Short mmCIF file of N, CA and C in Angstrom, two decimals:
data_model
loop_
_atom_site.label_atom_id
_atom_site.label_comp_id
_atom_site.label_asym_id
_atom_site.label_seq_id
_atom_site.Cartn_x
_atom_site.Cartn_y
_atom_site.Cartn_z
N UNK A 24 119.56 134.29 52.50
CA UNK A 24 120.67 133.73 51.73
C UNK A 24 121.77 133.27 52.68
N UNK A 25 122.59 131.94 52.66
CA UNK A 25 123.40 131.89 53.42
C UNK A 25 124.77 132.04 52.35
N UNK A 26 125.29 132.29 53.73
CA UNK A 26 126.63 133.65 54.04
C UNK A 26 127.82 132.39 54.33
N UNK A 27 128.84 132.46 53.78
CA UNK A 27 130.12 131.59 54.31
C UNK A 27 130.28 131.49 56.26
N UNK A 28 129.98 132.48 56.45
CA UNK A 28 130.08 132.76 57.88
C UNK A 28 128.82 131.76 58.26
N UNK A 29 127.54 132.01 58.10
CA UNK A 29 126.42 131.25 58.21
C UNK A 29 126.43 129.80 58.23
N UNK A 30 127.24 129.38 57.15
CA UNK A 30 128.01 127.75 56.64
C UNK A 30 129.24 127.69 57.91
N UNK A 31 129.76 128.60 58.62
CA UNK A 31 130.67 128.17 58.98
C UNK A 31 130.19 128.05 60.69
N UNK A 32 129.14 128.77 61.23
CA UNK A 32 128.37 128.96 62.21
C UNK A 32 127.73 127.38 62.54
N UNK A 33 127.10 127.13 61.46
CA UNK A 33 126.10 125.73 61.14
C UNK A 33 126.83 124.75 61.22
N UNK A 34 128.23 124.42 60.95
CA UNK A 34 128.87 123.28 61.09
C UNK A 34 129.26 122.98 62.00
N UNK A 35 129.90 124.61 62.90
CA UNK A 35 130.69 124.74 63.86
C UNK A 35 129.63 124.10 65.29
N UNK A 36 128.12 124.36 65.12
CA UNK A 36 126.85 123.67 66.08
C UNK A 36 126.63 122.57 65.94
N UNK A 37 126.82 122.12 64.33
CA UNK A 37 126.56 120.69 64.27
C UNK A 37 128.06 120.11 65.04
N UNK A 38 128.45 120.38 64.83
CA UNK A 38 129.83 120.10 65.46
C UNK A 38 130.64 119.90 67.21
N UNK A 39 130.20 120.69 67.57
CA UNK A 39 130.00 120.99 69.11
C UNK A 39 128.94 120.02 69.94
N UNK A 40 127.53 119.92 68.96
CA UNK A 40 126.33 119.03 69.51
C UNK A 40 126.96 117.69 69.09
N UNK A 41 127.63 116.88 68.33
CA UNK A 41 127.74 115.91 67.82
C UNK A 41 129.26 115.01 68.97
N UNK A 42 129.74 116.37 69.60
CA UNK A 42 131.15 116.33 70.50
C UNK A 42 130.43 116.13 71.67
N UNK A 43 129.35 116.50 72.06
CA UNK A 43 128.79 116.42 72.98
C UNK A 43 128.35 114.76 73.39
N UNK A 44 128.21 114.11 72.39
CA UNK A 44 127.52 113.15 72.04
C UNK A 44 128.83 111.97 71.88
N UNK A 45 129.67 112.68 72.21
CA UNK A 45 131.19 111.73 71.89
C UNK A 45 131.00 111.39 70.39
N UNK A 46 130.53 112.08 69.81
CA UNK A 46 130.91 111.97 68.28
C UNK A 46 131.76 112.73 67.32
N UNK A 47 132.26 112.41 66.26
CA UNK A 47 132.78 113.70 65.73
C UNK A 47 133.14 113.32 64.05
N UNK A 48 133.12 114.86 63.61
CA UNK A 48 132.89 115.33 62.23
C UNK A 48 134.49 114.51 61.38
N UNK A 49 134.40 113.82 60.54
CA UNK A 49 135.72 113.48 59.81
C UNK A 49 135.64 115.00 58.72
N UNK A 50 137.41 114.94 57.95
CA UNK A 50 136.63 116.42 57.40
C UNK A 50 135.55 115.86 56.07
N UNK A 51 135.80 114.81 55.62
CA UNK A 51 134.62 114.43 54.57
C UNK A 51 133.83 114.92 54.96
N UNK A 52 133.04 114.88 56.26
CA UNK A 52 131.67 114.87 56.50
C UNK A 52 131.53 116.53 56.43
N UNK A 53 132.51 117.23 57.09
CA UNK A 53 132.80 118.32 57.07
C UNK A 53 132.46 119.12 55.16
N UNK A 54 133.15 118.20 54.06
CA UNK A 54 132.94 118.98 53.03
C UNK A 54 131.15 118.35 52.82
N UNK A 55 131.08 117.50 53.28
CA UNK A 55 129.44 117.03 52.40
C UNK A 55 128.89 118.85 53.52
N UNK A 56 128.75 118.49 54.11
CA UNK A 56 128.07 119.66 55.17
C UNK A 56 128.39 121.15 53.91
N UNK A 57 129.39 121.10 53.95
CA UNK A 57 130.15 122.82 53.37
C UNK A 57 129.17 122.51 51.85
N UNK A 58 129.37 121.47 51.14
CA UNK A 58 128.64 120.91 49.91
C UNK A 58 126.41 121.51 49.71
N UNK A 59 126.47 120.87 50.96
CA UNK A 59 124.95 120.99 51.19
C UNK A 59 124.28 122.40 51.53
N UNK A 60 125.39 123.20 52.54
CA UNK A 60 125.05 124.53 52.72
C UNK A 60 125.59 125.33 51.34
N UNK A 61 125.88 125.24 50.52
CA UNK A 61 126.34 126.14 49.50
C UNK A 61 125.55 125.22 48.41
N UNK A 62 124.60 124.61 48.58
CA UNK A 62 124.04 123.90 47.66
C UNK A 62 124.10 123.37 46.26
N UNK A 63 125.23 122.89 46.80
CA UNK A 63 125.77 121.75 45.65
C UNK A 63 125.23 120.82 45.40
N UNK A 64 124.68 119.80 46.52
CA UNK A 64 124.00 119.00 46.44
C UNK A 64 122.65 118.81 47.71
N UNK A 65 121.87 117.80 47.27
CA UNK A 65 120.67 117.89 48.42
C UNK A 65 120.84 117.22 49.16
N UNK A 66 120.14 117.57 49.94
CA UNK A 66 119.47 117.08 51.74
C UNK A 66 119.64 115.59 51.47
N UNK A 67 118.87 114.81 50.67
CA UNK A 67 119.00 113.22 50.32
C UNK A 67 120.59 112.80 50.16
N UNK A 68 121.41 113.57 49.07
CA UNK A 68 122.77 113.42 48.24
C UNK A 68 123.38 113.57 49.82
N UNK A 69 123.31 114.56 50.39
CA UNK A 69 124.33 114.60 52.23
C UNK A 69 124.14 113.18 52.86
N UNK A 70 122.76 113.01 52.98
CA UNK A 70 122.46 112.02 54.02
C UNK A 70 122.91 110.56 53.51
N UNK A 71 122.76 110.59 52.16
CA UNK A 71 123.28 109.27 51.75
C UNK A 71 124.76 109.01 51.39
N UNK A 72 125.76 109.90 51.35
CA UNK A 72 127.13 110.45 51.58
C UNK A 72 127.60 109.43 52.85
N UNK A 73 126.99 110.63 53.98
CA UNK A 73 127.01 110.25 55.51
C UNK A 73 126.74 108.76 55.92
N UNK A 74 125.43 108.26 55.34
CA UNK A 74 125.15 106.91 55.55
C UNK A 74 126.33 105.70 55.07
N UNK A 75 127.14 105.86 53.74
CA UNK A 75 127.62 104.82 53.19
C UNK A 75 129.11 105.09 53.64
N UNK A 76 129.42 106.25 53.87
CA UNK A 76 130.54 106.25 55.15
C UNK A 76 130.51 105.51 56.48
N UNK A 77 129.31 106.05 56.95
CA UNK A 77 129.33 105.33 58.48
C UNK A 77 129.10 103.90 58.35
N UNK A 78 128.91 103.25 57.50
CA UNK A 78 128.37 101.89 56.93
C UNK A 78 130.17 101.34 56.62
N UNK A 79 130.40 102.06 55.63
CA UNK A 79 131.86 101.53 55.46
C UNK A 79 133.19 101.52 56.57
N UNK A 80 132.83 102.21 57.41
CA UNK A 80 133.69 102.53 58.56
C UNK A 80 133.54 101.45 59.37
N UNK A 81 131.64 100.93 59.81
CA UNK A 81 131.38 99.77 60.51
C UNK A 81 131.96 99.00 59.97
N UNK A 82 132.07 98.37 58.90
CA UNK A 82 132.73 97.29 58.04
C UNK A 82 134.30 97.32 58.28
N UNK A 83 135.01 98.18 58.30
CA UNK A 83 136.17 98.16 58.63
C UNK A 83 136.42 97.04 60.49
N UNK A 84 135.78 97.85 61.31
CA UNK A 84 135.61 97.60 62.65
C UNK A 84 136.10 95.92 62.94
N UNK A 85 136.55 95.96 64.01
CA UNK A 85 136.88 94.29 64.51
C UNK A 85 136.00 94.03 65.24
N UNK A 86 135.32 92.53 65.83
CA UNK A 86 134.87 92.78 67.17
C UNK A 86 135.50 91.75 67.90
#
């Protein structure tokens, strides 16, 4: 069963690996994550969250 601590462990890795990567968590992405580990919604519902953010963010972008 996961544990708030467990949810907070899991983000805190996804989080650190993603910094590593010069990337990083907005807190949206942060609640879809908190959303998915307390299973609110699914694995598909996160990823497609994540996708139409990072999609809308590109769209913002200048070049």
């Amino acid at each position: 069963m996961k544990t708030p601590i467990n949810n907070e462990l899991m983000i805190n890795n996804i989080k650190t690996s993603m910094e590593m990567e010069n990337q990083f968590l907005t807190a949206k992405d942060i609640n879809v994550l908190n959303d998915f580990a307390n299973n609110k919604i699914t694995m598909e519902d996160a990823i497609s969250n994540i996708k139409q953010d990072a999609i809308s963010s590109f769209k913002k972008m200048t070049f």
